[in-house]
Amino acid sequence: MSNIELREISKSYGDVEVMNDINLEIQDGEFIVLVGPSGCGKSTLLRMIAGLEPITAGDLLFDDELVNELAPRDRDIAMVFQSYALYPHMDVARNMGFSLEIRGEKAQIIDQRTQKSADTLGLKGLLDRLPKALSGGQRQRVAMGRAIARDPKAFLFDEPLSNLDAALRVEMRLEIAKLHQRLGATMIYVTHDQVEALTLADRIVVLNEGKIQQIGRPLELYQSPANLFVANFIGSPTMNIFDVKQVGAELQLVNGALIGMSGGGAAVSFGIRPEHIAIVAQDKGHVVGTAEVVERLGSDSNIYTQVEGLGQVLIRHHGNTELNIGDKFGLEFNVSAAHLFDSDGIRLTLDK
Amino acid sequence: MSVFAKPAVGWTISKYIVLALYLAFALFPLYWLLKISVTPEKLIYSDGVALWPSEVTLDNFKSVLLYTDFLIYFKNSIFVSFGTAALTTVLAAAAGYAFSRFQFRGKKIIIGIMLITQMFPLLIIIAPIYRIISGMGLLNTLTSLIVVYTAFNVPFATFLMQSFFDGIPKDLEEAAMIDGCTRLQAVRKVVFPLTLPGLAATLGFVFTAAWSELLFAIMLINSNDKMTFPVGLLTFVSKFSVDWGQMMAAGVFALVPSCLFFIFIQRYLVQGLTSGAVKG
C-alpha cells in the first residue's frame, strides 16, 4: 500500500507537448479514476506512473520517494491491460504466478498465492488451461488474478473492461468495486466510460488535451462542473448548453426568451441538465417546444424537443410520459440547478 | 442458385485438375532426377523417354558413396548451411527486434540501405567480393562462404523476423516488465517462446538458400576437399562425358537433408508464415 504523488508532471514527444502541469495526490487505499475522451493523455499518464513511458519533467513520488527513473519492475505496481496481455504460452496458474516466479519466490508460496487469488476470482477449475481456451470474461479475471497474486503497492487498470460485452462489463465493474473494498489497495483506473468513472471512483480526474480539467468526488463533478468540458463530459444524457446574453438585469436566450437569472455580465453560456427541465402547459415555462423523438426507457423517458430559435433540447422525464411526437408543450428550467459559464468556458459561481 | 449452395461437382474437379497440373509441372524434374538415378548406365540413352527404366539399379548410389568425394562435399555443405542459417537467424532476430520495438535516429535510412543490398544482381559484385575475401586471407575456406552467405541473407531475414516481432503485442513485454522482468528477461521468457515459429521459418529459408548456392561457392573455393555439394556435382562433368547416373544419385542424396529439415519445421513454418502476416 502506498500513496502516490504527481508534481507538475509533463510529457512531450519531441517538440509536441502532450501533457503539462499534472498535479495529483493519491491517498493510500484510494480509488482514482482518470477519465477523458480518447487522445486526452489518460493512458499516457498511467503508463508514466507504471514506468513504461519516461516522464519529461516533474516529479513522481511513491511514499514520498522519487521514482521517476525507477524501472517498472522496481516500482512494485501491478497493471491490468486492456488487451489483458496474458502470456499465451503459459497456463493460467503460471500466468498468475509469473511475477513471483521471476522474483525467485519458493514454489510452495507461489502455489499458495495462485490458489488464493484463483479462489477470490472463481478461477479454480481453470488453472491448467491456456489463455486461448478461455472466454473474454475469464481472461479478464486471470489478468486481475495476476495482479492480485503479487500483493503490489498499487494497482493500475488501463481500460480493463472495454473489450467485454455490456452485461459482462457491469458484472466485472461490480467485481472490481468489491475487490477494492476487500483489498483496500490504492488503485488507479483509466477509462473513457463515465459510468465506470462515476460508479467506481473515490475521486475522478477529468482530463482533456493533456490537462487536468477537474478533480473531485463523482457527485461534485456532476453538481458543480468546473467548466464547460466537464459539464459536457460528465452526466448522461449530456447537458443542454445554450448561448445567452445579458439584457438589463436578466439573461436572454438567443430566441429572445428570458430565463430569470442574472450572470453578472460575464455569462455567455447557460447549461441545464435534461433532468432539470420540467414539462408544463404551453403558456407557462420559459420556452415552447415540439416533441421530435420520444425514447421510453421504462424508468425514464428521453424527449428530444425542437425549440424554435434555439434548436434541439433534450428533456429527461422521470417515469413514463404521455407525450407523443408532434405534441407542443412548455419547458420550465429549474434555474437553481442550472449553470452559467463565461467566455473561457469557466463556470460562474452564483449566489442563488 | 443460392450463393451458399454446395459448389458444383464439376467446379471441385476442375480445382483438383489445376492443382494436379501444377504439381506435375513442379515435381516432374524431381521425378526425372530419381528416375535417372536408378537407371543403369547402359540404359540411359537406349531406353528413350520411358517414364520408368526397364531395369532398376542402385549401383549409382553405391559408386557415389564409395568412389567419389561426395561425402566430403556433403559434410562441407552441412557445415556451411547450418553455420549460415544459425548465424543469420541470430543476427536477423536481433536486428528485427530492434526495428520492431525501438524508434531510433536513422532507422528509415538503415532499412533503405538494407533494401538496396537486395537490388544488385550477384554477378556484378563477384569481383569486389573476391578481392575482399582474398584480402582477408579467407580464400578457399568454408568460413568465407558462411560470411558471404550471411551478409546476403541477413537483410531479408531481418524483414522476416521484424514481421514476426510486429505480430507479438507490445503489451506482453510490458506486462512482463511490470511483473518484474528486465527487458532481456522479458524477451527471453515471453517473446522468444512466441517467436519460435518465426525463428524456424527464417532458419529454414536461409538453410535452403545456402544449401543450393553455386556462384560464390565456385568463385571462392578451388580445392576439392573444401567444395560444397553444388560445386561437387560439377565434378561429375568430365571433359568428354557426363556421368548422369551418378550425378543424379548425388542429387537425390542432396535432397535428403532439405527434406528432413522441412519435415521437422513445417509445422512451425505454416503457423509462422500466417501468424507473422496477420496480427492477432
mmCIF file of N, CA and C in Angstrom, chain B residues 36-115:
data_model
loop_
_atom_site.group_PDB
_atom_site.id
_atom_site.type_symbol
_atom_site.label_atom_id
_atom_site.label_comp_id
_atom_site.label_asym_id
_atom_site.label_seq_id
_atom_site.Cartn_x
_atom_site.Cartn_y
_atom_site.Cartn_z
ATOM 1 N N ILE B 36 16.480 -41.194 -63.320
ATOM 2 C CA ILE B 36 17.822 -41.378 -63.893
ATOM 3 C C ILE B 36 18.758 -42.018 -62.871
ATOM 4 N N SER B 37 18.559 -41.641 -61.589
ATOM 5 C CA SER B 37 19.488 -42.145 -60.583
ATOM 6 C C SER B 37 19.390 -43.657 -60.412
ATOM 7 N N VAL B 38 18.261 -44.251 -60.759
ATOM 8 C CA VAL B 38 18.135 -45.703 -60.610
ATOM 9 C C VAL B 38 18.243 -46.430 -61.954
ATOM 10 N N THR B 39 18.566 -45.658 -62.993
ATOM 11 C CA THR B 39 18.706 -46.285 -64.310
ATOM 12 C C THR B 39 20.153 -46.751 -64.518
ATOM 13 N N PRO B 40 20.361 -47.999 -64.904
ATOM 14 C CA PRO B 40 21.730 -48.467 -65.184
ATOM 15 C C PRO B 40 22.324 -47.655 -66.326
ATOM 16 N N GLU B 41 23.642 -47.459 -66.289
ATOM 17 C CA GLU B 41 24.290 -46.559 -67.234
ATOM 18 C C GLU B 41 24.018 -46.932 -68.683
ATOM 19 N N LYS B 42 24.030 -48.245 -68.925
ATOM 20 C CA LYS B 42 23.877 -48.675 -70.322
ATOM 21 C C LYS B 42 22.488 -48.355 -70.888
ATOM 22 N N LEU B 43 21.503 -48.102 -69.991
ATOM 23 C CA LEU B 43 20.140 -47.866 -70.479
ATOM 24 C C LEU B 43 19.786 -46.399 -70.620
ATOM 25 N N ILE B 44 20.685 -45.496 -70.097
ATOM 26 C CA ILE B 44 20.341 -44.073 -70.042
ATOM 27 C C ILE B 44 19.941 -43.533 -71.408
ATOM 28 N N TYR B 45 20.719 -43.875 -72.433
ATOM 29 C CA TYR B 45 20.391 -43.362 -73.766
ATOM 30 C C TYR B 45 19.515 -44.323 -74.559
ATOM 31 N N SER B 46 19.699 -45.625 -74.301
ATOM 32 C CA SER B 46 18.993 -46.590 -75.135
ATOM 33 C C SER B 46 17.527 -46.740 -74.733
ATOM 34 N N ASP B 47 17.193 -46.414 -73.487
ATOM 35 C CA ASP B 47 15.826 -46.627 -73.019
ATOM 36 C C ASP B 47 14.836 -45.588 -73.533
ATOM 37 N N GLY B 48 15.352 -44.501 -74.088
ATOM 38 C CA GLY B 48 14.447 -43.468 -74.591
ATOM 39 C C GLY B 48 13.818 -42.675 -73.468
ATOM 40 N N VAL B 49 12.621 -42.195 -73.725
ATOM 41 C CA VAL B 49 11.999 -41.321 -72.736
ATOM 42 C C VAL B 49 10.925 -42.037 -71.925
ATOM 43 N N ALA B 50 11.054 -43.332 -71.765
ATOM 44 C CA ALA B 50 10.085 -44.072 -70.964
ATOM 45 C C ALA B 50 10.033 -43.505 -69.552
ATOM 46 N N LEU B 51 8.870 -43.580 -68.944
ATOM 47 C CA LEU B 51 8.716 -42.992 -67.611
ATOM 48 C C LEU B 51 9.434 -43.786 -66.526
ATOM 49 N N TRP B 52 9.687 -45.055 -66.787
ATOM 50 C CA TRP B 52 10.370 -45.859 -65.773
ATOM 51 C C TRP B 52 11.338 -46.795 -66.496
ATOM 52 N N PRO B 53 12.588 -46.905 -66.052
ATOM 53 C CA PRO B 53 13.564 -47.753 -66.773
ATOM 54 C C PRO B 53 13.150 -49.224 -66.736
ATOM 55 N N SER B 54 13.541 -49.948 -67.774
ATOM 56 C CA SER B 54 13.172 -51.362 -67.824
ATOM 57 C C SER B 54 13.947 -52.169 -66.784
ATOM 58 N N GLU B 55 15.004 -51.600 -66.302
ATOM 59 C CA GLU B 55 15.815 -52.304 -65.301
ATOM 60 C C GLU B 55 16.219 -51.287 -64.237
ATOM 61 N N VAL B 56 16.116 -51.654 -62.952
ATOM 62 C CA VAL B 56 16.430 -50.707 -61.881
ATOM 63 C C VAL B 56 17.679 -51.137 -61.137
ATOM 64 N N THR B 57 18.532 -50.154 -60.809
ATOM 65 C CA THR B 57 19.764 -50.498 -60.108
ATOM 66 C C THR B 57 20.100 -49.465 -59.048
ATOM 67 N N LEU B 58 20.823 -49.887 -58.020
ATOM 68 C CA LEU B 58 21.287 -48.932 -57.011
ATOM 69 C C LEU B 58 22.787 -48.678 -57.149
ATOM 70 N N ASP B 59 23.353 -49.154 -58.258
ATOM 71 C CA ASP B 59 24.798 -49.029 -58.456
ATOM 72 C C ASP B 59 25.285 -47.587 -58.400
ATOM 73 N N ASN B 60 24.477 -46.691 -58.992
ATOM 74 C CA ASN B 60 24.878 -45.285 -58.999
ATOM 75 C C ASN B 60 25.095 -44.751 -57.593
ATOM 76 N N PHE B 61 24.157 -45.100 -56.712
ATOM 77 C CA PHE B 61 24.270 -44.631 -55.325
ATOM 78 C C PHE B 61 25.526 -45.196 -54.682
ATOM 79 N N LYS B 62 25.753 -46.496 -54.936
ATOM 80 C CA LYS B 62 26.908 -47.164 -54.361
ATOM 81 C C LYS B 62 28.201 -46.492 -54.787
ATOM 82 N N SER B 63 28.325 -46.240 -56.108
ATOM 83 C CA SER B 63 29.600 -45.677 -56.557
ATOM 84 C C SER B 63 29.765 -44.228 -56.108
ATOM 85 N N VAL B 64 28.637 -43.505 -55.985
ATOM 86 C CA VAL B 64 28.764 -42.134 -55.473
ATOM 87 C C VAL B 64 29.347 -42.156 -54.070
ATOM 88 N N LEU B 65 28.829 -43.067 -53.232
ATOM 89 C CA LEU B 65 29.287 -43.113 -51.841
ATOM 90 C C LEU B 65 30.710 -43.654 -51.731
ATOM 91 N N LEU B 66 31.024 -44.663 -52.569
ATOM 92 C CA LEU B 66 32.296 -45.364 -52.369
ATOM 93 C C LEU B 66 33.450 -44.783 -53.187
ATOM 94 N N TYR B 67 33.169 -44.325 -54.404
ATOM 95 C CA TYR B 67 34.281 -43.963 -55.286
ATOM 96 C C TYR B 67 34.401 -42.474 -55.578
ATOM 97 N N THR B 68 33.576 -41.627 -54.972
ATOM 98 C CA THR B 68 33.731 -40.184 -55.220
ATOM 99 C C THR B 68 33.934 -39.461 -53.888
ATOM 100 N N ASP B 69 34.203 -38.153 -53.997
ATOM 101 C CA ASP B 69 34.398 -37.343 -52.786
ATOM 102 C C ASP B 69 33.070 -36.793 -52.256
ATOM 103 N N PHE B 70 32.004 -37.427 -52.694
ATOM 104 C CA PHE B 70 30.699 -36.869 -52.376
ATOM 105 C C PHE B 70 30.490 -36.624 -50.878
ATOM 106 N N LEU B 71 30.932 -37.564 -50.044
ATOM 107 C CA LEU B 71 30.709 -37.418 -48.606
ATOM 108 C C LEU B 71 31.385 -36.170 -48.055
ATOM 109 N N ILE B 72 32.532 -35.831 -48.644
ATOM 110 C CA ILE B 72 33.226 -34.613 -48.200
ATOM 111 C C ILE B 72 32.403 -33.373 -48.573
ATOM 112 N N TYR B 73 31.924 -33.365 -49.829
ATOM 113 C CA TYR B 73 31.101 -32.222 -50.260
ATOM 114 C C TYR B 73 29.894 -32.064 -49.353
ATOM 115 N N PHE B 74 29.323 -33.223 -49.076
ATOM 116 C CA PHE B 74 28.108 -33.252 -48.278
ATOM 117 C C PHE B 74 28.362 -32.661 -46.881
ATOM 118 N N LYS B 75 29.444 -33.106 -46.279
ATOM 119 C CA LYS B 75 29.806 -32.629 -44.945
ATOM 120 C C LYS B 75 30.055 -31.113 -44.976
ATOM 121 N N ASN B 76 30.796 -30.660 -46.013
ATOM 122 C CA ASN B 76 31.062 -29.230 -46.147
ATOM 123 C C ASN B 76 29.771 -28.430 -46.266
ATOM 124 N N SER B 77 28.853 -28.952 -47.079
ATOM 125 C CA SER B 77 27.592 -28.249 -47.294
ATOM 126 C C SER B 77 26.785 -28.134 -46.001
ATOM 127 N N ILE B 78 26.760 -29.263 -45.266
ATOM 128 C CA ILE B 78 26.033 -29.247 -43.991
ATOM 129 C C ILE B 78 26.620 -28.178 -43.078
ATOM 130 N N PHE B 79 27.949 -28.159 -43.015
ATOM 131 C CA PHE B 79 28.629 -27.206 -42.140
ATOM 132 C C PHE B 79 28.296 -25.762 -42.550
ATOM 133 N N VAL B 80 28.431 -25.483 -43.850
ATOM 134 C CA VAL B 80 28.204 -24.123 -44.337
ATOM 135 C C VAL B 80 26.739 -23.718 -44.160
ATOM 136 N N SER B 81 25.822 -24.625 -44.508
ATOM 137 C CA SER B 81 24.408 -24.267 -44.457
ATOM 138 C C SER B 81 23.922 -24.048 -43.023
ATOM 139 N N PHE B 82 24.310 -24.960 -42.134
ATOM 140 C CA PHE B 82 23.892 -24.778 -40.744
ATOM 141 C C PHE B 82 24.552 -23.552 -40.141
ATOM 142 N N GLY B 83 25.826 -23.368 -40.442
ATOM 143 C CA GLY B 83 26.536 -22.197 -39.924
ATOM 144 C C GLY B 83 25.848 -20.918 -40.380
ATOM 145 N N THR B 84 25.570 -20.853 -41.687
ATOM 146 C CA THR B 84 24.924 -19.662 -42.225
ATOM 147 C C THR B 84 23.538 -19.453 -41.605
ATOM 148 N N ALA B 85 22.757 -20.534 -41.548
ATOM 149 C CA ALA B 85 21.393 -20.421 -41.025
ATOM 150 C C ALA B 85 21.414 -19.940 -39.574
ATOM 151 N N ALA B 86 22.284 -20.526 -38.771
ATOM 152 C CA ALA B 86 22.321 -20.170 -37.354
ATOM 153 C C ALA B 86 22.760 -18.718 -37.180
ATOM 154 N N LEU B 87 23.871 -18.357 -37.847
ATOM 155 C CA LEU B 87 24.409 -17.015 -37.699
ATOM 156 C C LEU B 87 23.405 -15.964 -38.198
ATOM 157 N N THR B 88 22.843 -16.222 -39.373
ATOM 158 C CA THR B 88 21.898 -15.265 -39.956
ATOM 159 C C THR B 88 20.679 -15.089 -39.063
ATOM 160 N N THR B 89 20.164 -16.210 -38.539
ATOM 161 C CA THR B 89 18.955 -16.117 -37.734
ATOM 162 C C THR B 89 19.209 -15.320 -36.457
ATOM 163 N N VAL B 90 20.357 -15.544 -35.847
ATOM 164 C CA VAL B 90 20.667 -14.791 -34.631
ATOM 165 C C VAL B 90 20.752 -13.290 -34.937
ATOM 166 N N LEU B 91 21.511 -12.953 -35.997
ATOM 167 C CA LEU B 91 21.660 -11.538 -36.349
ATOM 168 C C LEU B 91 20.318 -10.929 -36.750
ATOM 169 N N ALA B 92 19.561 -11.676 -37.564
ATOM 170 C CA ALA B 92 18.293 -11.150 -38.068
ATOM 171 C C ALA B 92 17.299 -10.981 -36.926
ATOM 172 N N ALA B 93 17.331 -11.899 -35.965
ATOM 173 C CA ALA B 93 16.398 -11.793 -34.840
ATOM 174 C C ALA B 93 16.713 -10.536 -34.033
ATOM 175 N N ALA B 94 17.996 -10.307 -33.785
ATOM 176 C CA ALA B 94 18.374 -9.129 -33.012
ATOM 177 C C ALA B 94 17.985 -7.848 -33.744
ATOM 178 N N ALA B 95 18.320 -7.796 -35.047
ATOM 179 C CA ALA B 95 18.021 -6.587 -35.823
ATOM 180 C C ALA B 95 16.510 -6.416 -35.978
ATOM 181 N N GLY B 96 15.809 -7.521 -36.250
ATOM 182 C CA GLY B 96 14.365 -7.452 -36.439
ATOM 183 C C GLY B 96 13.666 -6.972 -35.170
ATOM 184 N N TYR B 97 14.157 -7.414 -34.027
ATOM 185 C CA TYR B 97 13.574 -6.969 -32.758
ATOM 186 C C TYR B 97 13.749 -5.462 -32.596
ATOM 187 N N ALA B 98 14.952 -4.996 -32.908
ATOM 188 C CA ALA B 98 15.217 -3.565 -32.773
ATOM 189 C C ALA B 98 14.319 -2.753 -33.702
ATOM 190 N N PHE B 99 14.192 -3.199 -34.957
ATOM 191 C CA PHE B 99 13.343 -2.471 -35.905
ATOM 192 C C PHE B 99 11.891 -2.479 -35.446
ATOM 193 N N SER B 100 11.479 -3.582 -34.850
ATOM 194 C CA SER B 100 10.085 -3.706 -34.466
ATOM 195 C C SER B 100 9.746 -2.882 -33.224
ATOM 196 N N ARG B 101 10.682 -2.809 -32.268
ATOM 197 C CA ARG B 101 10.339 -2.253 -30.961
ATOM 198 C C ARG B 101 10.879 -0.859 -30.671
ATOM 199 N N PHE B 102 11.980 -0.488 -31.303
ATOM 200 C CA PHE B 102 12.599 0.780 -30.913
ATOM 201 C C PHE B 102 12.500 1.816 -32.012
ATOM 202 N N GLN B 103 12.368 3.067 -31.589
ATOM 203 C CA GLN B 103 12.472 4.183 -32.516
ATOM 204 C C GLN B 103 13.868 4.754 -32.332
ATOM 205 N N PHE B 104 14.619 4.847 -33.415
ATOM 206 C CA PHE B 104 15.942 5.467 -33.251
ATOM 207 C C PHE B 104 16.286 6.257 -34.497
ATOM 208 N N ARG B 105 17.238 7.155 -34.349
ATOM 209 C CA ARG B 105 17.642 8.024 -35.440
ATOM 210 C C ARG B 105 18.213 7.175 -36.572
ATOM 211 N N GLY B 106 17.804 7.453 -37.796
ATOM 212 C CA GLY B 106 18.383 6.765 -38.946
ATOM 213 C C GLY B 106 17.755 5.417 -39.249
ATOM 214 N N LYS B 107 16.673 5.081 -38.531
ATOM 215 C CA LYS B 107 16.050 3.776 -38.739
ATOM 216 C C LYS B 107 15.618 3.588 -40.201
ATOM 217 N N LYS B 108 14.949 4.617 -40.737
ATOM 218 C CA LYS B 108 14.458 4.501 -42.110
ATOM 219 C C LYS B 108 15.608 4.360 -43.100
ATOM 220 N N ILE B 109 16.686 5.115 -42.852
ATOM 221 C CA ILE B 109 17.838 5.066 -43.769
ATOM 222 C C ILE B 109 18.452 3.668 -43.749
ATOM 223 N N ILE B 110 18.586 3.109 -42.545
ATOM 224 C CA ILE B 110 19.186 1.777 -42.442
ATOM 225 C C ILE B 110 18.322 0.744 -43.177
ATOM 226 N N ILE B 111 17.016 0.859 -42.990
ATOM 227 C CA ILE B 111 16.126 -0.080 -43.684
ATOM 228 C C ILE B 111 16.268 0.098 -45.194
ATOM 229 N N GLY B 112 16.348 1.349 -45.632
ATOM 230 C CA GLY B 112 16.526 1.630 -47.057
ATOM 231 C C GLY B 112 17.801 1.020 -47.607
ATOM 232 N N ILE B 113 18.890 1.190 -46.871
ATOM 233 C CA ILE B 113 20.170 0.642 -47.334
ATOM 234 C C ILE B 113 20.104 -0.885 -47.401
ATOM 235 N N MET B 114 19.433 -1.475 -46.398
ATOM 236 C CA MET B 114 19.322 -2.936 -46.408
ATOM 237 C C MET B 114 18.545 -3.407 -47.642
ATOM 238 N N LEU B 115 17.537 -2.615 -48.036
ATOM 239 C CA LEU B 115 16.780 -2.975 -49.237
ATOM 240 C C LEU B 115 17.658 -2.857 -50.480
#
